[in-house]
PDB file of C-alpha atoms in Angstrom:
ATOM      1  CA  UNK A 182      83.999 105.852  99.705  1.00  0.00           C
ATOM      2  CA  UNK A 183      81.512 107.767 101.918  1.00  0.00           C
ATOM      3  CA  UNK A 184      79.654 110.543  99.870  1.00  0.00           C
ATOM      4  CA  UNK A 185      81.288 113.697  99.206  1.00  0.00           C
ATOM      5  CA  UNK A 186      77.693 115.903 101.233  1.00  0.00           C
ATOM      6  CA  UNK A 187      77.962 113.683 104.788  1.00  0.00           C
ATOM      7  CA  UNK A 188      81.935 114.250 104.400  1.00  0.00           C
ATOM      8  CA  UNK A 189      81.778 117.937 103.601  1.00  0.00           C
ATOM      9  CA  UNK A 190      78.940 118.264 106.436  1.00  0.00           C
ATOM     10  CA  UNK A 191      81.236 116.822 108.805  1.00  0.00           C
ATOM     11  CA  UNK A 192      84.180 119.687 107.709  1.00  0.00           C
ATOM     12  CA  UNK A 193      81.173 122.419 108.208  1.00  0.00           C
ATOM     13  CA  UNK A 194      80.573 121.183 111.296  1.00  0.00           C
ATOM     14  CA  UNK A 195      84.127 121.151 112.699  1.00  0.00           C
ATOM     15  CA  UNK A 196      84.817 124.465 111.201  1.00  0.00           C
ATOM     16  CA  UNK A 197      81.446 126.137 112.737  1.00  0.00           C
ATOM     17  CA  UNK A 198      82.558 124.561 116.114  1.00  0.00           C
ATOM     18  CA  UNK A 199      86.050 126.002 115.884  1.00  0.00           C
ATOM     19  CA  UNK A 200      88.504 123.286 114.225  1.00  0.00           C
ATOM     20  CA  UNK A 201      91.356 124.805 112.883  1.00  0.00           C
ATOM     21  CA  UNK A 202      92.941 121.254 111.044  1.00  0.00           C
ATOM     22  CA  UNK A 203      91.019 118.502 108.996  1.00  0.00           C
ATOM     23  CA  UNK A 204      92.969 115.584 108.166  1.00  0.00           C
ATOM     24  CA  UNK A 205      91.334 113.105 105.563  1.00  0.00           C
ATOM     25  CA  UNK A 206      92.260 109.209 106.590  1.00  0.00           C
ATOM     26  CA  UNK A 207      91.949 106.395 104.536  1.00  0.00           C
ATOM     27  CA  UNK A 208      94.127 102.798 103.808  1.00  0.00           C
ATOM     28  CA  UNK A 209      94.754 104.562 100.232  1.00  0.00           C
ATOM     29  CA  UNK A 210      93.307 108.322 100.709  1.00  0.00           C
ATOM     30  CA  UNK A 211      93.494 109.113  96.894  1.00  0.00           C
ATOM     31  CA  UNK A 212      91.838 106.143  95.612  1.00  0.00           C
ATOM     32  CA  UNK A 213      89.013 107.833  96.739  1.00  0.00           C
ATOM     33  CA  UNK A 214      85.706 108.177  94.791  1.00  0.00           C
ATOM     34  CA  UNK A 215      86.707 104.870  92.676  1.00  0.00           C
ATOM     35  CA  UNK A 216      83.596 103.584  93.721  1.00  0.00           C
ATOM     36  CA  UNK A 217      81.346 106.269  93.536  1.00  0.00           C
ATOM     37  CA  UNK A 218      78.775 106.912  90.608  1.00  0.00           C
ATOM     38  CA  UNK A 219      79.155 110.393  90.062  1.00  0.00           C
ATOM     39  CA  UNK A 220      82.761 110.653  88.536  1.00  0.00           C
ATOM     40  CA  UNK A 221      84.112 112.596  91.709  1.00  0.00           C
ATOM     41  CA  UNK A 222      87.521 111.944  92.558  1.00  0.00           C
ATOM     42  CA  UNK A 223      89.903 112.557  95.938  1.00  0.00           C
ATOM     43  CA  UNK A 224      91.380 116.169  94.564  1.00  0.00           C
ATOM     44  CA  UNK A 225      87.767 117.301  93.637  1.00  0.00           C
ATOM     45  CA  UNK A 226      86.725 116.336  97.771  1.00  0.00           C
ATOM     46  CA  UNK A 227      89.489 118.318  98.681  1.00  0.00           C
ATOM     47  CA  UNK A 228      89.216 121.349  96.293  1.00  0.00           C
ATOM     48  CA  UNK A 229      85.402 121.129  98.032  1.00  0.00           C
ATOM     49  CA  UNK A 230      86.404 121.097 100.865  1.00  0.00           C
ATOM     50  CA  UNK A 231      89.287 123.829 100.963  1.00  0.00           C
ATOM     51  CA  UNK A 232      85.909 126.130  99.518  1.00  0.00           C
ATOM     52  CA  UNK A 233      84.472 125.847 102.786  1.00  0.00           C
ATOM     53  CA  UNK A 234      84.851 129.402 104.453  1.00  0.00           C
ATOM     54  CA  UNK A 235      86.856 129.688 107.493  1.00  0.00           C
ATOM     55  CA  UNK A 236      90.706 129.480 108.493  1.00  0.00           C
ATOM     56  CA  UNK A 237      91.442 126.261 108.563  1.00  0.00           C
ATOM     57  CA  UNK A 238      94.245 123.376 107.016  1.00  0.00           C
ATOM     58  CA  UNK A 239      93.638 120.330 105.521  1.00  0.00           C
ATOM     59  CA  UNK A 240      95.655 117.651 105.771  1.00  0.00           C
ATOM     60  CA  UNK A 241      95.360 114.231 104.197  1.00  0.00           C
ATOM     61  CA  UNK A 242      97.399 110.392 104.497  1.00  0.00           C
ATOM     62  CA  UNK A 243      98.136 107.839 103.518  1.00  0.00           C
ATOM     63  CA  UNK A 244      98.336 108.237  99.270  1.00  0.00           C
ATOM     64  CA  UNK A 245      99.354 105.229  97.193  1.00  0.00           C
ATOM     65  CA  UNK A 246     101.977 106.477  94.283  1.00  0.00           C
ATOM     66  CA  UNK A 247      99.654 104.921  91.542  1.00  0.00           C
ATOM     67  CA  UNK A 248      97.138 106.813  92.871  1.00  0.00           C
ATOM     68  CA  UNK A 249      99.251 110.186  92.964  1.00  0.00           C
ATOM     69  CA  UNK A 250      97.389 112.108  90.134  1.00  0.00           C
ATOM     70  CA  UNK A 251      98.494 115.395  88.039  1.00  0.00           C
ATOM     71  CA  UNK A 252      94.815 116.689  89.581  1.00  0.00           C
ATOM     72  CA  UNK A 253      95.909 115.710  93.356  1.00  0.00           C
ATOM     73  CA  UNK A 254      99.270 117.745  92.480  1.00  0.00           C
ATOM     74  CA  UNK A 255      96.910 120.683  90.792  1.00  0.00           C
ATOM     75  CA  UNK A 256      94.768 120.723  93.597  1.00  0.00           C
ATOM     76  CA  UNK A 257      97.902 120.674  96.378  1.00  0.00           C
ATOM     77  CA  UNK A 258      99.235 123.369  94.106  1.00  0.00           C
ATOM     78  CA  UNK A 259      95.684 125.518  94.020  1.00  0.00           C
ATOM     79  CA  UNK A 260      94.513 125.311  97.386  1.00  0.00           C
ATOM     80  CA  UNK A 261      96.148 127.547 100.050  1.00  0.00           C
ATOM     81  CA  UNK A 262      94.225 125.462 102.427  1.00  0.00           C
ATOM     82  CA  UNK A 263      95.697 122.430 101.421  1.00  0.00           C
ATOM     83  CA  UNK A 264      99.328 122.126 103.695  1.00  0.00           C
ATOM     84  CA  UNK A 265     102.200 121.507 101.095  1.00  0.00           C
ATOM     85  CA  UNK A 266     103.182 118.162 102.580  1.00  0.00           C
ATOM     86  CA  UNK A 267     102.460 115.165 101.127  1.00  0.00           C
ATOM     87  CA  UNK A 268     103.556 111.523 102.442  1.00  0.00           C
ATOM     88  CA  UNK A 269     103.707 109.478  99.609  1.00  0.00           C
ATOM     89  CA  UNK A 270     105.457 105.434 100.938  1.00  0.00           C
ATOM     90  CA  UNK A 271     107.632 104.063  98.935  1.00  0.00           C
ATOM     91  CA  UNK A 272     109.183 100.685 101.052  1.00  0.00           C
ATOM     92  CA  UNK A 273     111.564 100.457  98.802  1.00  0.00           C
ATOM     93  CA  UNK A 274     113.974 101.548  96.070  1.00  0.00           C
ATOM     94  CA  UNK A 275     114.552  98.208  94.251  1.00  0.00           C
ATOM     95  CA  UNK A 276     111.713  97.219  91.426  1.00  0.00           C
ATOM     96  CA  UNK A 277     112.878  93.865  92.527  1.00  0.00           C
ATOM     97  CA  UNK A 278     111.557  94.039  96.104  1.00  0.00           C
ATOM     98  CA  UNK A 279     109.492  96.553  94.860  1.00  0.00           C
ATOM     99  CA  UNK A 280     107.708  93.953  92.208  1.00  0.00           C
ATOM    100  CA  UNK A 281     107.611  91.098  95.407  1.00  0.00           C
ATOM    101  CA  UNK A 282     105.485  93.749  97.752  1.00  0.00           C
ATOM    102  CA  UNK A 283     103.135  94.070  94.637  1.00  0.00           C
ATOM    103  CA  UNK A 284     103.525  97.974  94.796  1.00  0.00           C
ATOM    104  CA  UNK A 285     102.325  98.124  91.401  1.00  0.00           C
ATOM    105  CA  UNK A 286     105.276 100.612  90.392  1.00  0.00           C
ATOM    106  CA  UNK A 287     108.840 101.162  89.769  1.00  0.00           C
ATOM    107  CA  UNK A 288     111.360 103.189  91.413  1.00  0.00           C
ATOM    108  CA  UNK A 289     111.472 105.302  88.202  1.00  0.00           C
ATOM    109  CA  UNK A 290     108.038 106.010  87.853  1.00  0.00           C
ATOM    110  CA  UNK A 291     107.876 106.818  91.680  1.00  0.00           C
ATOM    111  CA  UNK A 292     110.464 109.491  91.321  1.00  0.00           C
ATOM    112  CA  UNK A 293     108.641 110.941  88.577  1.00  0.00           C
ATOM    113  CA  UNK A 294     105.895 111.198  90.661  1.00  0.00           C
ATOM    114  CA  UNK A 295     108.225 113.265  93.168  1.00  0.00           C
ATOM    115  CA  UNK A 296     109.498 115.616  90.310  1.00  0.00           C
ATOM    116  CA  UNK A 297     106.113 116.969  88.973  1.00  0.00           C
ATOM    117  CA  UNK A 298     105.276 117.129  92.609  1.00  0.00           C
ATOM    118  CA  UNK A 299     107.642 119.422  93.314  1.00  0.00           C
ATOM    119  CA  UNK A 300     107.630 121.623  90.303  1.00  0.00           C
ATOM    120  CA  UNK A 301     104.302 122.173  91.064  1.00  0.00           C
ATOM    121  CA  UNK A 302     104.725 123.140  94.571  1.00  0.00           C
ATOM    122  CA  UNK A 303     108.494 124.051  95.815  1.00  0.00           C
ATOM    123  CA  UNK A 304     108.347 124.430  98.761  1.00  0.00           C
ATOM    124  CA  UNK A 305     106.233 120.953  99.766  1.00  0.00           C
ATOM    125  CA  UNK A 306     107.579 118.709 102.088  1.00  0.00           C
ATOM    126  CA  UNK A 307     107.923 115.272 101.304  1.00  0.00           C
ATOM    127  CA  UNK A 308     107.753 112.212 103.856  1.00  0.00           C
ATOM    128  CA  UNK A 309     107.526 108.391 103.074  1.00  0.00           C
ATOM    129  CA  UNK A 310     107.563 105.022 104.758  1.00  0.00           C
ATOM    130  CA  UNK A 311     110.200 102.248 103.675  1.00  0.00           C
ATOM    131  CA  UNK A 312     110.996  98.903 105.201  1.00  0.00           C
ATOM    132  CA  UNK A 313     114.515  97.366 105.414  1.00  0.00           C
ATOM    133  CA  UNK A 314     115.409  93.898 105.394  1.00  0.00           C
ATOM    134  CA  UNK A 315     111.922  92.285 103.364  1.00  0.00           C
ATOM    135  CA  UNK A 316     112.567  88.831 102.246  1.00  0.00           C
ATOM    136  CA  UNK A 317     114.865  88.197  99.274  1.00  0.00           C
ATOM    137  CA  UNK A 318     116.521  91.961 100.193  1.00  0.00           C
ATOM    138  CA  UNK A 319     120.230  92.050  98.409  1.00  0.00           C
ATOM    139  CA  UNK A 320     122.960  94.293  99.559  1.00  0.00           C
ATOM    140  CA  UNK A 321     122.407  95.817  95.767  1.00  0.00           C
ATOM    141  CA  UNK A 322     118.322  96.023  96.475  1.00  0.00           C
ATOM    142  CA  UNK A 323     119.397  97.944  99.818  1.00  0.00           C
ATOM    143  CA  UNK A 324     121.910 100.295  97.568  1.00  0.00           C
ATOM    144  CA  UNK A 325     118.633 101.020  95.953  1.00  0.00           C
ATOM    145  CA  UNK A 326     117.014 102.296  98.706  1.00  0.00           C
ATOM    146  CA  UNK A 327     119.824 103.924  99.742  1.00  0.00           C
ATOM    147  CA  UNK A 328     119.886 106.085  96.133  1.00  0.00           C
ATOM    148  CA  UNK A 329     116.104 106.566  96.570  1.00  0.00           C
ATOM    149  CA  UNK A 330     116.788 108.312  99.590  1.00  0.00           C
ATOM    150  CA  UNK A 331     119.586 110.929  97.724  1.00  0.00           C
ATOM    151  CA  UNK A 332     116.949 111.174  95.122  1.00  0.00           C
ATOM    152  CA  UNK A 333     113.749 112.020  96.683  1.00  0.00           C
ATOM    153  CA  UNK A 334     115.156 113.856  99.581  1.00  0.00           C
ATOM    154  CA  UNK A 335     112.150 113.254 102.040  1.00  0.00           C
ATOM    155  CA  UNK A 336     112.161 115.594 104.692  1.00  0.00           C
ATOM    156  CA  UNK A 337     111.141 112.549 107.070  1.00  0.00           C
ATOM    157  CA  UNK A 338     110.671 108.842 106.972  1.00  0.00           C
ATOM    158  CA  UNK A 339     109.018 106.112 108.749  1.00  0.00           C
ATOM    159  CA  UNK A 340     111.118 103.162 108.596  1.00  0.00           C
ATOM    160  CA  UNK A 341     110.715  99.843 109.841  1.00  0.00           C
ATOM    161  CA  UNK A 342     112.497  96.685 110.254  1.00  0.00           C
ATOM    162  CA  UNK A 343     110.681  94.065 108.363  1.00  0.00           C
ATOM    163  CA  UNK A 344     109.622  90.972 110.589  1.00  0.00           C
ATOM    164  CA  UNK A 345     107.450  88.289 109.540  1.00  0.00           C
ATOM    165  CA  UNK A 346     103.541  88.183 110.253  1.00  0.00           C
ATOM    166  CA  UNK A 347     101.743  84.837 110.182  1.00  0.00           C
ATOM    167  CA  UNK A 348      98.918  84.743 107.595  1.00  0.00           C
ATOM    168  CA  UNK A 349     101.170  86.772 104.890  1.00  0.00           C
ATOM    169  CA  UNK A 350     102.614  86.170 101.671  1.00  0.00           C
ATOM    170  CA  UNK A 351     105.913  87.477 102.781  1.00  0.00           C
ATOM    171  CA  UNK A 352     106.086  84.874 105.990  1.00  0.00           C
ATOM    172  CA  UNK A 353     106.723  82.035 103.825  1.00  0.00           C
ATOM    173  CA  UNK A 354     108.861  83.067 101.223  1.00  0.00           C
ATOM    174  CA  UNK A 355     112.199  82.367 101.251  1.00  0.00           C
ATOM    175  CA  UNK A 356     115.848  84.051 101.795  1.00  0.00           C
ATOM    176  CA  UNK A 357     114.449  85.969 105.039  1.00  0.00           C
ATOM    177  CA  UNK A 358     117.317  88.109 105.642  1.00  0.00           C
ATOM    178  CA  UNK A 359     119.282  87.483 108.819  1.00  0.00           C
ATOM    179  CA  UNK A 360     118.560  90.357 111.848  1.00  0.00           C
ATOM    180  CA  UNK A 361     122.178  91.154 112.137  1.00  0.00           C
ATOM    181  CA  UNK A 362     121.869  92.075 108.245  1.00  0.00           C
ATOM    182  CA  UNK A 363     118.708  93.987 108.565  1.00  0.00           C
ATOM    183  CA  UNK A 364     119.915  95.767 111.695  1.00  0.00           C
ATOM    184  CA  UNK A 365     123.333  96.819 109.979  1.00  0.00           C
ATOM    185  CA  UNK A 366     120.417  97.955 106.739  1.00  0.00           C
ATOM    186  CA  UNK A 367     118.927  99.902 109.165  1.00  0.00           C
ATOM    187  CA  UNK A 368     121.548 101.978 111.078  1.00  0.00           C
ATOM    188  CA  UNK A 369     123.057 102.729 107.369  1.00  0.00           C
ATOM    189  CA  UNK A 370     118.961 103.642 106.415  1.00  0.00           C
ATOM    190  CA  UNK A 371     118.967 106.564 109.214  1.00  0.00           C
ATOM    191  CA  UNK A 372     122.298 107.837 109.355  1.00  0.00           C
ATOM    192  CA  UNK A 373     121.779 109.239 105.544  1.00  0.00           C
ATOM    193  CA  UNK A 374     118.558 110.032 106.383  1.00  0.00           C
ATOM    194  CA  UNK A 375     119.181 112.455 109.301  1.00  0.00           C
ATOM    195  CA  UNK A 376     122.027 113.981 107.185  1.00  0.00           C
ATOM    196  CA  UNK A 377     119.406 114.882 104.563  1.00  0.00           C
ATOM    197  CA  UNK A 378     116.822 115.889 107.043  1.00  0.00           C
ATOM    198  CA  UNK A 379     119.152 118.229 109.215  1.00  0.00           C
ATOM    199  CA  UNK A 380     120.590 119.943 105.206  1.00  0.00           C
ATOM    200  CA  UNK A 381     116.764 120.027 104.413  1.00  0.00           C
ATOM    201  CA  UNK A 382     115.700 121.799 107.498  1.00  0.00           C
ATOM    202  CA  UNK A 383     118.503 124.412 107.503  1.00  0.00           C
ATOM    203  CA  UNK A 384     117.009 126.551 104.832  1.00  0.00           C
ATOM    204  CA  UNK A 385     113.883 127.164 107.476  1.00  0.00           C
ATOM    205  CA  UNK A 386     116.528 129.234 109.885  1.00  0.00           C
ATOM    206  CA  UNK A 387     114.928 133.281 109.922  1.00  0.00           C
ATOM    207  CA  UNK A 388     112.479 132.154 107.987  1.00  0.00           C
ATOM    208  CA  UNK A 389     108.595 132.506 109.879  1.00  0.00           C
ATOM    209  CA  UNK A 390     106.566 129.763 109.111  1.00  0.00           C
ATOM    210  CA  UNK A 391     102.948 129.171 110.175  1.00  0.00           C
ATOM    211  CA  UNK A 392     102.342 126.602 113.291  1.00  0.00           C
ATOM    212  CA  UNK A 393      99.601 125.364 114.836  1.00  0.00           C
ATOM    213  CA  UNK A 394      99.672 125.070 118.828  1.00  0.00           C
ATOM    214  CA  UNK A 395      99.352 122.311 120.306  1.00  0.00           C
ATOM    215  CA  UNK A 396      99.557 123.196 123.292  1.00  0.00           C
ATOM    216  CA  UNK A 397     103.033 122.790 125.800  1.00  0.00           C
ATOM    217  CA  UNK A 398     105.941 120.228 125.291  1.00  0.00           C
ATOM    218  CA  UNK A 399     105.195 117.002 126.690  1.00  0.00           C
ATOM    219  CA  UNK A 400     108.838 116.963 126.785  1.00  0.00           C
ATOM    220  CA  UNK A 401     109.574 120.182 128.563  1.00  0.00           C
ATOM    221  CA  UNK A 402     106.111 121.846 129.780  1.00  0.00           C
ATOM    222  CA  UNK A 403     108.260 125.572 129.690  1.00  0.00           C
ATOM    223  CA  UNK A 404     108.031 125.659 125.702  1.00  0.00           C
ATOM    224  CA  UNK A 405     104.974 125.193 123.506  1.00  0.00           C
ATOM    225  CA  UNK A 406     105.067 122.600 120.744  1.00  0.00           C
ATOM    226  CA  UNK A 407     102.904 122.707 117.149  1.00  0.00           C
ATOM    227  CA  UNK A 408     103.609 122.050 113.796  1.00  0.00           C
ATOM    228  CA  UNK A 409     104.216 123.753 110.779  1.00  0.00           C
ATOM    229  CA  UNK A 410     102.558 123.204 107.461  1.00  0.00           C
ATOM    230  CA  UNK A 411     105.159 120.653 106.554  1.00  0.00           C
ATOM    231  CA  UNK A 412     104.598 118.368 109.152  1.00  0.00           C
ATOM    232  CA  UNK A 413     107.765 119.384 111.246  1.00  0.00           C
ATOM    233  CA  UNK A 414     107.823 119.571 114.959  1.00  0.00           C
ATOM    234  CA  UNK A 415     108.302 123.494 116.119  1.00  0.00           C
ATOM    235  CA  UNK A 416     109.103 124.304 119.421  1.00  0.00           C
ATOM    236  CA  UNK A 417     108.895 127.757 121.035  1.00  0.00           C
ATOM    237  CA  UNK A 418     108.154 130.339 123.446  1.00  0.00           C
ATOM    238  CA  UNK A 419     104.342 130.823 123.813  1.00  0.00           C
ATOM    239  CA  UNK A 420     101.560 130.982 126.591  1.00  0.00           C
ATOM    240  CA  UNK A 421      98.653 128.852 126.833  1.00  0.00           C
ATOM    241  CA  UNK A 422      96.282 130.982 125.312  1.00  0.00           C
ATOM    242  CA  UNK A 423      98.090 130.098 122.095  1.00  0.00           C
ATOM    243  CA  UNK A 424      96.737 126.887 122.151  1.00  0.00           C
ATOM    244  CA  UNK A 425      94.702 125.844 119.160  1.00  0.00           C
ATOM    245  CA  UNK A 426      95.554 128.620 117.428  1.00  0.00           C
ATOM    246  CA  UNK A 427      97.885 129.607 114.345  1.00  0.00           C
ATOM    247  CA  UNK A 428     100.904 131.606 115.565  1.00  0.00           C
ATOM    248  CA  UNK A 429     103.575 132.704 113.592  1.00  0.00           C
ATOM    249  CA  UNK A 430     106.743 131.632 114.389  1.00  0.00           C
ATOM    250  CA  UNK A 431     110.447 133.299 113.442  1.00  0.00           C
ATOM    251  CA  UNK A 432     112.786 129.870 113.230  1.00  0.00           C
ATOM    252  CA  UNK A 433     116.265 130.361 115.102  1.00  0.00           C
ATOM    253  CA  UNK A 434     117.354 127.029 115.158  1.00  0.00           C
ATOM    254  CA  UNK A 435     117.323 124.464 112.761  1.00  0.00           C
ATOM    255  CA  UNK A 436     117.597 120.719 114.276  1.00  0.00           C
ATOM    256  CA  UNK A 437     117.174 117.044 112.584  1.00  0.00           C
ATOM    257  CA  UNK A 438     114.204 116.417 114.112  1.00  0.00           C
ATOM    258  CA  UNK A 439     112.511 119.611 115.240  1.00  0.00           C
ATOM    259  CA  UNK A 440     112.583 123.886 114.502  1.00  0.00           C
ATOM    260  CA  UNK A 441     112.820 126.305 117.196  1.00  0.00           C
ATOM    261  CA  UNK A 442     111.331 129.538 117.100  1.00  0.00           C
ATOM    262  CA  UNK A 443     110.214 132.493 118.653  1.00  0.00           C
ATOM    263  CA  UNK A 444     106.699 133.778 118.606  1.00  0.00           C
ATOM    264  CA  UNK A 445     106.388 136.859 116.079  1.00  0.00           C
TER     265      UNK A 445
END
C-alpha cells in the first residue's frame, strides 16, 4: 500500500488543479493498509480524503467481498463525497464454483454483505462481475447464479464467458463446459439481467440526479454524455461549456442501459 500523505498529496493536487472525480484503483482496493504499520485501513484513506476541501467525488474499484467492512459501509454511508455505488464481484452464485475459484466466501455471506450495504445507504447502486460457464459449472450451479442475480439486484454487471488461460489452475481441471452450454448460460445470464436493470432504473424517471460531463456523445456528438453518482450513463441536452462540470440533470427517460435528461 502506498502511504496514506503521498496519496492524499496527490488528491490535493488534483483538486487545486481543478479535478472534479478521484477514483482509487487497486487489484483488491479495500485490502488496503494491510501492510502498513500504522493501523490505517481503506475507509480511514477515504474518510481522509473526502476531508479534503473542494467539490469533488470519489470513486473507488475493484473491492473483494471479504474485504467489504462495516467501516467501508460507515464511511460510504458518512461521506457525501463518497458516490453511493459500490462494485462488489461476485463470479458466481454457487459455493461450489464459488469454493473452486478460491473466493474465500459463500453466496450467503456475500448477500449479507449486500443487505447491510444497503440499509446503510438506500439509494447505492450496486454492480458486480460474474463469469458463466467455469469448469465443473452444473445447470444447478448456473440456477445459482441465476437466484443471485434476483437477490442482489445489481444495477449492472460485467459478465464474461469463461475460456481457459494457459498457466492457470482452472486450464487443467476437468469437466470444461462445452461453448454451446456456456453460450446458452450466457444469453439466459443477460436477459434477467436487463429485466432487472431496466425495473431498477425506472424509479430515476423526474427524478434530478447529479452528473458529471463528459463532454458530447461519442455516439451522437448533438447530446452530451456524463454519469451520475451511480455509475449510470446519462445522456442529455447540454453545451460544451458543461464539460467537466457537475450539472444537474431532470431524468425523462428511463432505458436499460442509459438515463436521459434535460439540463435543470
Amino acid at each position: 500500500s502506498r502511504k496514506i500523505e503521498a496519496i492524499l498529496q496527490e488528491c490535493r493536487d488534483l483538486i487545486e488543479r481543478g479535478t472534479k472525480e478521484i477514483t482509487l484503483l487497486g487489484q483488491n482496493v479495500n485490502s488496503y493498509g494491510k501492510d502498513l504499520p500504522d493501523g490505517v485501513d481503506f475507509s480511514d484513506l477515504l474518510s481522509k480524503i473526502a476531508a479534503i476541501p473542494g467539490d469533488f467525488l470519489i470513486r473507488f474499484m475493484t473491492s473483494h467481498p471479504k474485504d467489504a467492512s462495516d467501516r467501508l459501509i460507515e464511511a460510504m454511508a458518512a461521506e457525501e463525497k463518497i458516490v453511493k455505488h459500490f462494485h462488489l464481484p461476485v463470479q458466481s452464485g454457487s459455493n461450489n464454483i464459488l469454493k473452486q475459484m478460491n473466493r474465500k466466501y459463500t453466496a450467503e455471506a456475500y448477500l449479507e454483505k449486500i443487505e447491510k450495504l444497503r440499509a446503510a445507504v438506500p439509494d447505492v447502486s450496486i454492480t458486480s462481475d460474474i463469469i458463466v460457464g467455469f469448469p465443473g459449472e452444473t445447470e444447478e450451479d448456473f440456477e445459482g447464479t441465476l437466484r443471485m442475480l434476483e437477490a442482489a439486484r445489481y444495477d449492472m454487471i460485467f459478465s464474461f464467458i469463461y475460456s481457459p488461460r494457459n498457466g492457470t489452475p482452472a486450464a487443467k481441471m476437468e469437466n470444461q463446459v462445452e461453448d454451446r452450454v456456456k453460450s446458452e448460460r450466457f444469453d439466459r445470464l443477460l436477459a434477467l439481467q436487463n429485466e432487472i436493470a431496466y425495473e431498477k432504473n425506472q424509479p430515476l424517471k423526474d427524478k434530478i440526479i447529479k452528473v458529471l460531463c463528459d463532454g458530447r456523445s461519442k455516439n451522437n456528438e448533438n447530446v452530451f454524455s456524463g454519469r451520475s453518482e451511480g455509475n449510470k450513463i446519462v445522456l442529455f441536452d447540454g453545451d460544451d461549456s458543461d464539460t467537466g462540470k457537475f450539472v444537474n440533470i431532470k431524468v425523462t427517460r428511463a432505458d436499460t442501459f442509459a438515463l436521459y435528461g434535460e439540463k435543470i
